Amino acid sequence: MSLKSEIFEQPAVLARLLENQKERIRAIAVALRDYDIRYLFLVARGTSDNAGLYAKYLWGAFNRLPTALATPSLFSLYGKPPSLKNALVLGISQSGQSPDIVQVMAEAQRQGVPTLAIVNAPQSPLAQMAQFVIDVEAGPELAVAATKSYTAQLMVIAMLSAAMSEMAGDTEDRWADLERVPALVQQALDLDPVIARAAERYRYMEQCVVLGRGYNYATAFEWSLKMKELAYIIAAPYSSADFQHGPVAVVSQGFPVLAVVPNGAVFADMFALLKDLVTKQGVELLAISNRDEVLSLAHTAFRLPSSMSEWLSPLATIVPGQLFSYYLTRAKGYDTEAPRGLHKVTLTH
Amino acid sequence: MSLKSEIFEQPAVLARLLENQKERIRAIAVALRDYDIRYLFLVARGTSDNAGLYAKYLWGAFNRLPTALATPSLFSLYGKPPSLKNALVLGISQSGQSPDIVQVMAEAQRQGVPTLAIVNAPQSPLAQMAQFVIDVEAGPELAVAATKSYTAQLMVIAMLSAAMSEMAGDTEDRWADLERVPALVQQALDLDPVIARAAERYRYMEQCVVLGRGYNYATAFEWSLKMKELAYIIAAPYSSADFQHGPVAVVSQGFPVLAVVPNGAVFADMFALLKDLVTKQGVELLAISNRDEVLSLAHTAFRLPSSMSEWLSPLATIVPGQLFSYYLTRAKGYDTEAPRGLHKVTLTH
């Protein structure tokens, strides 16, 4: 039962980060002001890459930083790394071990640009290579599918965004919002019995799409990855906009659409699409939200607290997705702890 | 039959670009030297976004430019655009009409950074907003699924890379390689009868993964999109590295893996993974390649010319993918010209 217990550890992990890392993160935000940073260059794989998508939207919106996702093969296999001048290079990794990720960090160091690692293993090669390191302190993660290390990465990303805003003179107090996150995540975990029952209906689902936009684009990708890793379902993640530029063609009567649609700036756009998909095309909608309109439209609805701030919602919206993936995996009779073909640490070049 | 005829127009479209646009593209490469460009900020949707992935790898490798994919919702729905200082903003679009894409370009103009549009509609809103415009001259594209506009976008991206290298003093003559592309694409089209026969085997395939890496990461995404748009197959694209960080779990005996594996710097890494997948996990491999090792490993093999340069291979490797998607759509009895739920011009916000 280690996967389930790791999912339930999340409020404690997040509370610990708020307690232990705030001053260190503020100090890093101060130190970063010495550099002329124009954009973020992000290197990560798998779940950590999905956490990076959150940074891309959050730091874009609040800290005005555009994000380039790295192309590790240019550094490793091609030996033709791009110039990183004026970049902040951010490596995110649970284990800090994959050689291609470490190689990008090494090149950043050679080029003399500032580097930051967000890891769950502060002694790892990735951390040792970076100028600044933040330990997500998630504790040992034994299940192959990452859960608590993901939300811990999101929390560090959110805290760093708040600290950078603060250092830039923004007077909005984002820390008060951050302090509410562990309780929000606990409320999402309280859906556990509802989700356990709901998963049964999807026992024979083999494929689906997962939609999310803006801050929750990351959630669509991470939920989709859990569905693939654990339940072996081909789950294809999209923003509601990208989905309409082609992939929507796959949809027919009864096709399952999983959607992450909390209240916020992208809600109206997402809701208009989902309403069309349900009423005109007859899709099966499973929604994670805190808005009545979409919850009542859905065949299966996971309701989150209405008080949630959109910018922090990804920390809570992924939780029903994790639990749903867990219970669906059990319903299908698969191994929740050690999915086929995977190891906890993946080494790619 | 407009989709098929548009696929077959590609050598002529590419030859026309080489003939008509070389000097204009060189002039743009010269003009761009006046700007202090640190990275590329790319805005596109659907097929054009996949063409952008080619720019990300090609310009990264040859022109040392990192690429950030835009987050259009930050510009439109959130109203919180990031700072684009030191970026070159590149918009790629067949129609040049989607409001979210146009809005990013408008913001770039407001911020005073250089902007370039690659379009098939030089009078479109996107083109009118951009400082520099390159017309891909693909002619009217009537089929909803884009084919010739995609390879034309790749060609412009490749020509611009060659021109920028030239202006930076690189003495390698990449134009000679470019001149060979129309003939290479014609050789790929000559596989037509082979592909028509091969598609039958996949009549009942409902899902698959599509693998490609480096320059052909774009090909994996674009082939996957054609499979979704036309044949309504849930095709999930990955780099061979990202695939190993989780999604590989979906694979079981007989699972279809489509792979784009031309000779080049990433071949050995891709081949090692594919060999494992076939010999240890019993996947069904469909390969587009010009290397015997992988063609003989595959259940279905589409052989391309051995003389192809890796950096230009995406212009040829997508062609068997387009034809396969076309014939599979016919085998399934679907409409190749007007896929359900799609329009030629998609307007998203």
XYZ file of C-alpha atoms in Angstrom:
698
model
C 0.000 0.000 0.000
C 2.900 2.427 -0.375
C 1.367 4.368 -3.292
C -1.813 5.112 -1.375
C 0.063 6.084 1.778
C 2.334 8.388 -0.227
C -0.751 10.071 -1.729
C -2.070 10.618 1.791
C 1.255 12.013 3.036
C 0.884 15.060 0.791
C -0.627 17.552 3.264
C 2.193 16.825 5.713
C 4.879 17.146 3.031
C 3.460 20.488 1.887
C 3.114 21.833 5.418
C 6.740 20.859 6.089
C 7.932 22.759 3.012
C 6.092 25.894 4.110
C 7.578 25.540 7.551
C 11.163 24.691 6.598
C 11.949 26.220 3.222
C 10.395 29.667 3.134
C 13.509 31.550 4.230
C 15.822 29.561 1.993
C 13.557 30.144 -1.004
C 13.418 33.861 -0.218
C 17.216 33.934 -0.040
C 17.446 32.277 -3.460
C 14.964 34.817 -4.883
C 17.231 37.589 -3.565
C 20.376 35.960 -4.993
C 18.753 35.548 -8.418
C 18.280 39.311 -8.654
C 22.019 39.607 -9.343
C 21.554 37.954 -12.714
C 20.104 39.397 -15.881
C 17.556 36.632 -16.440
C 15.374 36.880 -19.531
C 13.841 33.428 -19.562
C 13.744 30.064 -17.861
C 15.386 27.029 -19.460
C 13.776 23.968 -17.952
C 15.154 20.447 -17.937
C 13.170 17.524 -16.525
C 11.544 14.227 -17.516
C 8.248 12.535 -16.754
C 6.379 13.792 -13.694
C 9.018 16.455 -13.009
C 8.545 17.765 -16.543
C 4.841 18.147 -15.768
C 5.718 20.132 -12.652
C 7.785 22.310 -14.994
C 4.648 23.071 -17.018
C 3.205 24.634 -13.867
C 6.310 26.839 -13.535
C 5.917 27.806 -17.183
C 2.428 29.228 -16.594
C 2.878 30.474 -13.046
C 6.191 32.252 -13.504
C 4.971 33.522 -16.880
C 1.897 35.102 -15.308
C 3.341 36.367 -12.007
C 7.029 36.840 -12.722
C 6.869 37.659 -16.451
C 9.399 34.932 -17.303
C 8.937 32.930 -20.503
C 9.989 29.259 -20.297
C 11.854 27.139 -22.825
C 11.694 23.396 -22.279
C 15.132 21.893 -22.857
C 15.999 19.630 -25.750
C 18.345 17.251 -23.899
C 19.339 15.310 -27.029
C 20.988 18.465 -28.433
C 23.279 18.428 -25.382
C 23.859 14.681 -25.215
C 23.439 12.810 -28.510
C 23.973 15.690 -30.948
C 26.662 17.484 -28.936
C 25.240 20.817 -30.188
C 23.976 22.679 -27.133
C 22.247 26.022 -27.702
C 23.578 29.176 -26.086
C 22.022 29.737 -22.662
C 23.026 33.379 -22.243
C 20.489 35.234 -20.044
C 18.719 32.025 -19.052
C 18.058 30.665 -15.600
C 18.517 26.916 -15.996
C 16.121 24.948 -13.802
C 16.475 21.185 -13.347
C 13.600 19.345 -11.677
C 14.005 15.696 -10.716
C 12.940 13.372 -7.941
C 16.127 11.286 -8.054
C 18.484 13.816 -9.672
C 20.131 11.003 -11.592
C 19.129 10.782 -15.253
C 22.344 11.376 -17.260
C 20.701 13.507 -19.960
C 19.314 15.894 -17.339
C 22.657 16.090 -15.550
C 24.408 16.764 -18.852
C 22.234 19.824 -19.562
C 23.041 21.135 -16.086
C 26.769 20.546 -16.644
C 26.662 22.526 -19.888
C 24.806 25.365 -18.137
C 27.578 25.416 -15.554
C 30.211 25.512 -18.329
C 28.396 28.447 -19.945
C 28.386 30.257 -16.588
C 24.648 30.875 -16.319
C 22.740 30.583 -13.020
C 21.418 27.106 -12.262
C 18.793 25.866 -9.838
C 17.885 22.281 -8.991
C 14.601 21.227 -7.345
C 15.185 17.678 -6.133
C 14.157 15.104 -3.579
C 17.775 13.955 -3.333
C 20.115 16.790 -2.318
C 23.210 14.579 -2.692
C 22.338 13.564 -6.266
C 24.495 14.375 -9.319
C 21.953 16.967 -10.503
C 21.984 18.789 -7.160
C 25.771 18.710 -6.935
C 26.002 20.345 -10.345
C 23.629 23.221 -9.526
C 24.490 26.580 -8.003
C 21.212 26.746 -6.027
C 19.411 23.683 -4.685
C 15.992 23.314 -3.113
C 15.214 20.013 -1.422
C 11.508 19.166 -1.692
C 11.857 17.068 1.473
C 9.168 14.624 0.343
C 10.927 11.736 2.089
C 11.585 8.381 0.400
C 9.150 7.806 -2.453
C 8.912 4.051 -2.884
C 6.033 3.662 -5.321
C 7.247 3.885 -8.909
C 4.491 6.358 -9.825
C 5.443 9.747 -8.365
C 2.767 11.530 -6.309
C 4.054 13.367 -3.239
C 7.258 14.427 -4.997
C 5.081 16.048 -7.706
C 2.972 18.199 -5.379
C 6.117 19.039 -3.392
C 7.752 20.263 -6.624
C 4.640 22.359 -7.362
C 4.812 23.835 -3.856
C 8.460 24.849 -4.254
C 7.651 26.386 -7.646
C 4.732 28.318 -6.123
C 6.804 29.488 -3.127
C 9.615 30.637 -5.406
C 7.117 32.547 -7.539
C 5.746 34.261 -4.417
C 9.262 35.058 -3.197
C 10.304 36.483 -6.583
C 7.142 38.654 -6.698
C 7.902 39.878 -3.214
C 11.504 40.768 -4.118
C 10.214 42.577 -7.216
C 8.115 44.792 -4.937
C 4.712 43.199 -5.507
C 2.674 43.914 -2.393
C 0.036 41.194 -2.917
C 0.417 38.717 -0.058
C 0.598 35.362 -1.769
C 1.984 33.616 1.331
C -1.401 33.657 3.050
C -2.823 31.729 0.082
C 0.078 29.301 0.221
C -0.544 28.576 3.884
C -4.020 27.273 2.985
C -2.713 24.638 0.568
C -2.177 21.714 2.987
C -5.800 22.009 4.159
C -7.050 22.181 0.567
C -5.108 19.059 -0.331
C -6.583 17.348 2.725
C -10.083 18.260 1.524
C -9.263 16.734 -1.854
C -8.111 13.552 -0.084
C -11.449 13.427 1.733
C -12.985 12.527 -1.651
C -11.315 9.115 -1.302
C -14.486 7.012 -0.766
C -16.350 8.833 -3.556
C -13.480 8.211 -5.964
C -13.090 4.564 -4.945
C -16.731 3.938 -5.918
C -16.583 6.045 -9.084
C -13.573 4.198 -10.510
C -15.612 0.995 -11.017
C -17.511 2.518 -13.925
C -14.235 2.907 -15.875
C -13.020 -0.689 -15.462
C -13.131 -1.303 -19.219
C -11.968 2.119 -20.410
C -8.895 1.717 -22.643
C -8.308 5.264 -23.825
C -9.345 8.794 -22.994
C -8.350 12.424 -23.348
C -7.485 14.661 -20.402
C -8.143 18.393 -20.742
C -6.783 21.278 -18.694
C -5.632 24.785 -19.490
C -3.450 27.533 -18.060
C -2.131 26.605 -14.607
C -3.895 23.247 -14.896
C -2.326 22.334 -18.223
C 0.255 20.668 -15.960
C -2.511 18.758 -14.161
C -3.844 17.349 -17.448
C -0.355 16.076 -18.303
C 0.335 14.627 -14.870
C -3.068 12.916 -14.530
C -2.608 11.508 -18.010
C 0.829 10.155 -17.050
C -0.574 8.460 -13.915
C -3.283 6.828 -16.059
C -0.639 5.484 -18.436
C 1.893 4.387 -15.821
C -0.582 2.741 -13.489
C -3.725 1.754 -15.379
C -2.049 1.273 -18.819
C -4.657 3.531 -20.395
C -3.693 5.593 -23.428
C -4.611 8.969 -21.986
C -3.853 11.921 -24.254
C -3.495 15.320 -22.515
C -4.401 18.616 -24.215
C -5.178 22.220 -23.534
C -8.766 22.956 -24.550
C -7.362 25.095 -27.385
C -4.836 22.589 -28.771
C -7.517 19.902 -28.576
C -9.711 21.838 -31.004
C -6.881 22.163 -33.535
C -7.158 18.531 -34.680
C -7.329 15.933 -31.882
C -11.047 16.619 -31.214
C -11.716 14.401 -34.242
C -11.108 11.273 -32.124
C -14.250 11.980 -30.091
C -17.444 10.022 -30.703
C -20.552 9.068 -28.666
C -19.477 7.813 -25.247
C -15.790 8.716 -25.637
C -14.341 9.482 -22.173
C -13.158 13.040 -21.581
C -11.452 13.741 -18.244
C -11.317 17.435 -17.440
C -9.628 19.623 -14.818
C -11.766 22.758 -14.644
C -11.486 24.745 -11.419
C -12.884 28.243 -11.222
C -10.602 30.865 -12.763
C -9.626 32.789 -15.878
C -9.821 29.788 -18.221
C -13.070 28.381 -16.810
C -15.511 29.944 -19.304
C -13.459 28.788 -22.289
C -13.104 25.226 -20.953
C -16.773 25.049 -19.957
C -17.976 26.138 -23.415
C -15.960 23.329 -25.009
C -17.060 20.698 -22.486
C -20.709 21.682 -22.838
C -20.456 21.247 -26.609
C -18.698 17.905 -26.251
C -21.366 16.567 -23.883
C -24.512 18.006 -25.442
C -23.596 17.785 -29.133
C -21.198 14.848 -29.278
C -22.353 12.775 -26.340
C -18.992 12.304 -24.654
C -18.703 10.816 -21.167
C -17.392 13.617 -18.937
C -15.440 13.090 -15.734
C -14.737 16.467 -14.130
C -12.600 17.734 -11.270
C -13.926 21.180 -10.391
C -15.384 23.536 -7.843
C -18.044 25.008 -10.156
C -21.614 23.705 -10.177
C -22.197 24.234 -13.918
C -19.555 21.726 -14.926
C -20.062 19.328 -12.021
C -23.737 18.960 -12.913
C -22.841 18.442 -16.587
C -20.454 15.587 -15.757
C -21.310 11.895 -15.495
C -18.732 11.641 -12.745
C -17.939 14.718 -10.665
C -15.200 15.241 -8.063
C -16.004 18.420 -6.157
C -13.229 20.557 -4.669
C -13.576 23.463 -2.215
C -14.985 26.627 -3.785
C -12.485 28.820 -1.926
C -9.446 27.616 -3.879
C -7.260 30.258 -5.633
C -6.738 29.385 -9.285
C -2.958 29.837 -9.179
C -2.654 27.210 -6.439
C -5.412 24.920 -7.687
C -2.995 22.464 -9.404
C -1.810 21.354 -5.959
C -5.346 20.188 -5.139
C -6.771 19.245 -8.561
C -4.179 16.517 -9.170
C -5.147 14.711 -5.959
C -8.487 13.274 -7.185
C -6.604 12.373 -10.379
C -4.014 10.425 -8.366
C -6.707 8.635 -6.362
C -8.774 7.878 -9.469
C -5.704 6.402 -11.197
C -4.968 4.332 -8.093
C -8.484 2.890 -7.759
C -8.838 2.293 -11.472
C -5.554 0.358 -11.420
C -6.936 -1.809 -8.616
C -10.231 -2.279 -10.466
C -8.271 -3.471 -13.493
C -6.240 -5.843 -11.325
C -2.852 -4.272 -12.011
C 0.046 -3.663 -9.638
C -0.189 -0.186 -8.090
C 3.349 -0.305 -6.661
C 5.498 -1.547 -9.515
C 4.019 -0.936 -12.979
C 5.341 -3.176 -15.729
C 8.420 -1.981 -17.565
C 9.228 0.826 -15.119
C 11.853 1.443 -12.443
C 11.861 4.214 -9.860
C 14.957 5.773 -11.396
C 15.069 5.966 -15.180
C 18.405 6.644 -16.824
C 18.189 8.079 -20.342
C 20.818 9.694 -22.570
C -9.293 13.094 -53.574
C -7.894 16.461 -52.586
C -5.920 15.158 -49.589
C -4.045 12.648 -51.722
C -3.353 15.175 -54.472
C -2.079 17.680 -51.896
C 0.282 15.030 -50.496
C 1.592 14.473 -54.016
C 2.035 18.203 -54.677
C 4.768 18.410 -52.034
C 7.874 18.065 -54.250
C 6.594 20.882 -56.459
C 5.767 23.111 -53.478
C 9.236 22.570 -51.998
C 11.031 23.143 -55.311
C 9.071 26.390 -55.727
C 10.142 27.617 -52.274
C 13.802 26.955 -53.057
C 13.418 28.771 -56.347
C 11.382 31.778 -55.145
C 12.205 32.459 -51.519
C 15.940 31.944 -51.068
C 16.889 35.608 -51.510
C 14.034 36.904 -49.375
C 14.963 34.478 -46.583
C 18.609 35.537 -46.810
C 17.535 39.170 -46.546
C 15.518 38.390 -43.414
C 18.517 36.566 -41.907
C 20.591 39.697 -42.532
C 17.937 41.979 -41.017
C 17.655 39.816 -37.899
C 21.343 40.428 -37.171
C 20.385 43.927 -36.039
C 18.594 42.494 -33.015
C 20.052 41.069 -29.845
C 18.150 37.785 -30.014
C 18.708 35.317 -27.164
C 15.912 32.882 -27.828
C 12.936 32.078 -30.021
C 9.400 32.508 -28.711
C 7.159 30.341 -30.852
C 3.414 30.615 -31.238
C 1.423 28.101 -33.292
C -1.316 25.481 -33.001
C -1.823 21.989 -34.363
C 0.283 21.039 -37.396
C 2.065 24.405 -37.363
C 3.064 23.809 -33.748
C 4.640 20.541 -34.864
C 6.602 22.414 -37.536
C 7.765 24.632 -34.683
C 9.229 21.594 -32.914
C 11.489 21.153 -35.936
C 12.645 24.770 -35.589
C 13.289 24.137 -31.896
C 15.764 21.335 -32.637
C 17.209 22.648 -35.902
C 17.812 26.228 -34.810
C 19.007 24.928 -31.442
C 21.624 22.715 -33.072
C 22.758 24.941 -35.972
C 21.975 28.457 -34.787
C 22.392 27.971 -31.011
C 18.945 29.447 -30.303
C 16.834 27.956 -27.514
C 13.080 27.928 -28.171
C 10.218 28.689 -25.794
C 6.788 27.557 -26.920
C 4.238 30.279 -26.194
C 1.519 30.013 -23.597
C -1.249 31.824 -25.523
C -3.727 31.710 -22.628
C -1.413 33.973 -20.583
C -1.810 36.599 -23.325
C -5.515 36.076 -24.004
C -7.521 34.644 -21.095
C -5.225 35.613 -18.207
C -4.123 38.971 -19.604
C -0.690 38.417 -18.021
C 1.802 38.203 -20.889
C 5.442 37.446 -20.014
C 8.197 39.866 -20.963
C 9.569 39.077 -24.426
C 12.768 41.133 -24.192
C 15.541 39.603 -26.353
C 13.147 37.154 -27.989
C 12.445 36.663 -31.665
C 8.716 35.959 -31.788
C 7.834 33.464 -34.512
C 4.229 32.773 -35.497
C 3.548 29.776 -37.731
C 0.088 29.245 -39.177
C -1.494 27.998 -42.393
C -4.436 30.383 -42.241
C -2.938 33.084 -40.001
C -6.332 33.567 -38.368
C -6.620 32.000 -34.899
C -7.294 34.900 -32.478
C -5.057 33.555 -29.690
C -2.079 33.338 -32.054
C -2.738 36.827 -33.411
C -2.998 38.164 -29.876
C 0.483 36.901 -28.952
C 1.866 38.570 -32.073
C 0.101 41.826 -31.188
C 1.640 41.792 -27.718
C 5.097 41.142 -29.216
C 4.583 44.159 -31.441
C 3.565 46.251 -28.399
C 6.712 45.140 -26.584
C 8.797 46.161 -29.605
C 10.561 42.829 -30.191
C 11.235 41.455 -33.679
C 8.423 39.312 -35.109
C 8.332 36.843 -37.974
C 5.312 35.063 -39.444
C 5.505 31.925 -41.579
C 2.094 31.633 -43.242
C 0.266 30.303 -46.265
C -1.907 33.428 -46.272
C 0.200 36.592 -46.582
C -2.885 38.842 -46.196
C -3.987 37.181 -42.961
C -4.235 38.995 -39.587
C -1.128 37.165 -38.321
C 0.964 38.223 -41.313
C -0.245 41.813 -41.134
C 0.834 41.994 -37.506
C 4.386 40.700 -38.128
C 7.470 42.692 -39.013
C 8.830 39.963 -41.295
C 6.641 37.570 -43.289
C 7.527 34.482 -45.267
C 4.832 33.046 -47.523
C 5.153 29.259 -47.790
C 3.399 29.442 -51.186
C 1.788 26.039 -50.745
C -1.303 27.114 -52.717
C -4.856 26.528 -51.493
C -4.991 23.631 -49.036
C -8.534 22.269 -49.204
C -8.256 19.055 -47.195
C -8.820 19.732 -43.497
C -5.731 17.697 -42.527
C -2.665 19.791 -43.358
C 0.079 18.086 -45.395
C 1.760 20.298 -47.988
C 1.580 23.369 -45.749
C 3.476 21.378 -43.089
C 6.425 20.353 -45.272
C 6.474 23.862 -46.753
C 6.766 25.281 -43.217
C 9.628 22.841 -42.515
C 11.361 23.951 -45.704
C 11.151 27.630 -44.755
C 12.485 26.793 -41.283
C 15.378 24.832 -42.818
C 16.175 27.567 -45.341
C 16.147 30.215 -42.629
C 18.488 28.079 -40.523
C 20.876 27.748 -43.466
C 20.689 31.483 -44.151
C 21.335 32.375 -40.503
C 24.349 29.999 -40.415
C 25.668 31.588 -43.573
C 25.301 35.108 -42.135
C 27.068 33.939 -38.968
C 30.060 32.929 -41.088
C 29.512 29.193 -41.160
C 31.156 27.930 -44.318
C 29.351 24.589 -44.539
C 27.215 24.644 -47.666
C 23.785 23.605 -46.475
C 22.050 24.878 -49.619
C 23.310 21.937 -51.683
C 21.610 19.596 -49.215
C 18.417 21.656 -49.386
C 18.349 21.411 -53.171
C 18.072 17.630 -52.865
C 14.918 17.735 -50.749
C 12.250 17.755 -53.501
C 13.764 14.590 -55.026
C 13.918 12.914 -51.603
C 10.269 13.711 -50.976
C 9.447 12.292 -54.406
C 11.250 9.055 -53.475
C 9.168 8.889 -50.291
C 6.010 9.329 -52.387
C 7.109 6.405 -54.560
C 6.355 4.184 -51.543
C 2.661 4.836 -52.217
C 1.689 1.314 -53.406
C 3.682 -0.335 -50.582
C 1.941 1.830 -48.000
C -1.513 1.292 -49.516
C -1.083 -2.471 -49.057
C 0.500 -2.212 -45.611
C -2.333 -0.101 -44.158
C -4.793 -3.028 -44.381
C -3.071 -4.792 -41.502
C -3.931 -1.903 -39.164
C -7.677 -1.729 -39.988
C -8.636 -2.593 -36.415
C -5.879 -0.680 -34.583
C -7.466 1.769 -32.112
C -4.427 3.186 -30.344
C -0.670 3.341 -30.745
C 2.425 5.280 -29.737
C 4.604 7.170 -32.199
C 8.299 7.577 -31.386
C 10.843 9.992 -32.815
C 13.702 11.979 -31.362
C 15.815 15.051 -32.122
C 14.902 16.559 -35.498
C 12.239 13.881 -35.917
C 10.516 14.597 -32.616
C 8.411 16.902 -34.801
C 7.653 13.998 -37.156
C 6.361 11.835 -34.305
C 3.992 14.643 -33.263
C 2.802 15.401 -36.773
C 2.273 11.743 -37.733
C 0.399 11.242 -34.486
C -1.823 14.250 -35.257
C -2.661 12.897 -38.736
C -3.611 9.547 -37.186
C -5.959 11.306 -34.764
C -7.476 13.775 -37.228
C -8.018 11.309 -40.041
C -8.198 7.766 -38.669
C -9.551 8.699 -35.179
C -6.779 6.652 -33.574
C -5.462 7.698 -30.163
C -1.832 8.021 -31.186
C 0.487 9.242 -28.432
C 3.773 10.825 -29.575
C 6.975 10.662 -27.528
C 10.701 11.063 -27.724
C 12.377 7.737 -27.018
C 13.661 9.251 -23.748
C 10.362 10.699 -22.487
C 8.671 7.411 -23.379
C 10.917 5.545 -20.959
C 10.066 7.924 -18.104
C 6.587 6.432 -17.574
C 4.486 5.937 -20.714
C 6.343 2.724 -21.677
C 4.116 0.992 -19.115
C 1.211 0.975 -21.601
C 3.082 -1.471 -23.825
C 2.132 -5.140 -23.890
C 2.414 -8.031 -26.368
C 1.270 -6.860 -29.807
C 0.943 -3.177 -28.879
C 1.606 -1.065 -31.992
C 4.679 1.176 -31.912
C 5.188 3.494 -34.882
C 8.732 4.813 -35.114
C 10.567 7.425 -37.163
C 14.214 6.342 -37.104
C 16.369 7.668 -39.928
C 20.127 7.389 -39.743
C 21.744 10.055 -37.585
C 22.912 11.065 -34.139
C 19.880 9.650 -32.316
C 19.688 6.402 -34.269
C 21.623 4.173 -31.850
C 19.588 5.312 -28.861
C 16.265 4.839 -30.669
C 17.317 1.476 -32.082
C 18.336 0.110 -28.671
C 14.890 0.979 -27.288
C 13.002 -0.434 -30.286
C 15.011 -3.660 -30.211
C 14.112 -4.108 -26.539
C 10.460 -3.362 -27.198
C 10.274 -5.913 -30.022
C 12.426 -8.708 -28.627
C 11.532 -8.467 -24.927
C 8.000 -7.077 -24.954
C 6.723 -8.318 -28.292
C 5.427 -5.021 -29.650
C 4.330 -4.644 -33.264
C 6.817 -2.266 -34.887
C 6.073 -0.085 -37.903
C 9.235 1.790 -38.879
C 10.090 4.609 -41.269
C 13.853 4.472 -41.741
C 16.798 4.162 -44.065
C 18.746 1.720 -41.864
C 18.606 -2.027 -42.435
C 18.866 -2.973 -38.746
C 15.585 -1.383 -37.839
C 13.799 -2.107 -41.108
C 14.479 -5.812 -40.682
C 13.321 -5.668 -37.055
C 9.971 -4.118 -38.046
C 6.779 -5.955 -38.962
C 6.045 -3.166 -41.420
C 8.933 -1.222 -42.913
C 8.886 1.909 -45.084
C 12.352 2.374 -46.566
C 13.679 5.825 -47.389
C 16.814 6.699 -49.389
C 20.066 6.047 -47.531
C 21.596 9.314 -48.759
C 19.293 11.553 -46.675
C 20.931 14.113 -44.320
C 19.528 13.818 -40.807
C 18.796 17.535 -40.422
C 16.543 17.472 -43.480
C 15.091 14.018 -42.917
C 11.836 15.333 -41.332
C 10.812 16.660 -44.750
C 10.879 13.100 -46.116
C 10.039 10.965 -43.062
C 6.596 12.537 -42.590
C 5.539 11.575 -46.124
C 5.071 7.816 -45.494
C 3.285 8.871 -42.286
C 0.875 11.047 -44.276
C 0.224 8.281 -46.813
C -0.211 5.658 -44.105
C -2.732 7.875 -42.296
C -4.576 8.434 -45.570
C -4.814 4.749 -46.500
C -5.689 3.678 -42.984
C -8.521 6.239 -42.969
C -9.840 4.724 -46.208
C -9.471 1.190 -44.825
C -11.538 2.250 -41.818
C -14.167 3.800 -44.081
C -13.792 7.352 -42.790
C -13.817 10.626 -44.714
C -10.286 11.641 -45.723
C -11.316 15.178 -46.754
C -13.478 16.425 -43.911
C -12.837 14.681 -40.573
C -15.659 14.872 -38.076
C -15.680 17.844 -35.737
C -12.988 19.774 -37.621
C -12.913 22.836 -39.867
C -10.020 24.022 -41.995
C -9.650 27.184 -39.911
C -9.912 26.767 -36.137
C -10.492 29.877 -34.054
C -9.461 29.543 -30.399
C -9.009 32.153 -27.679
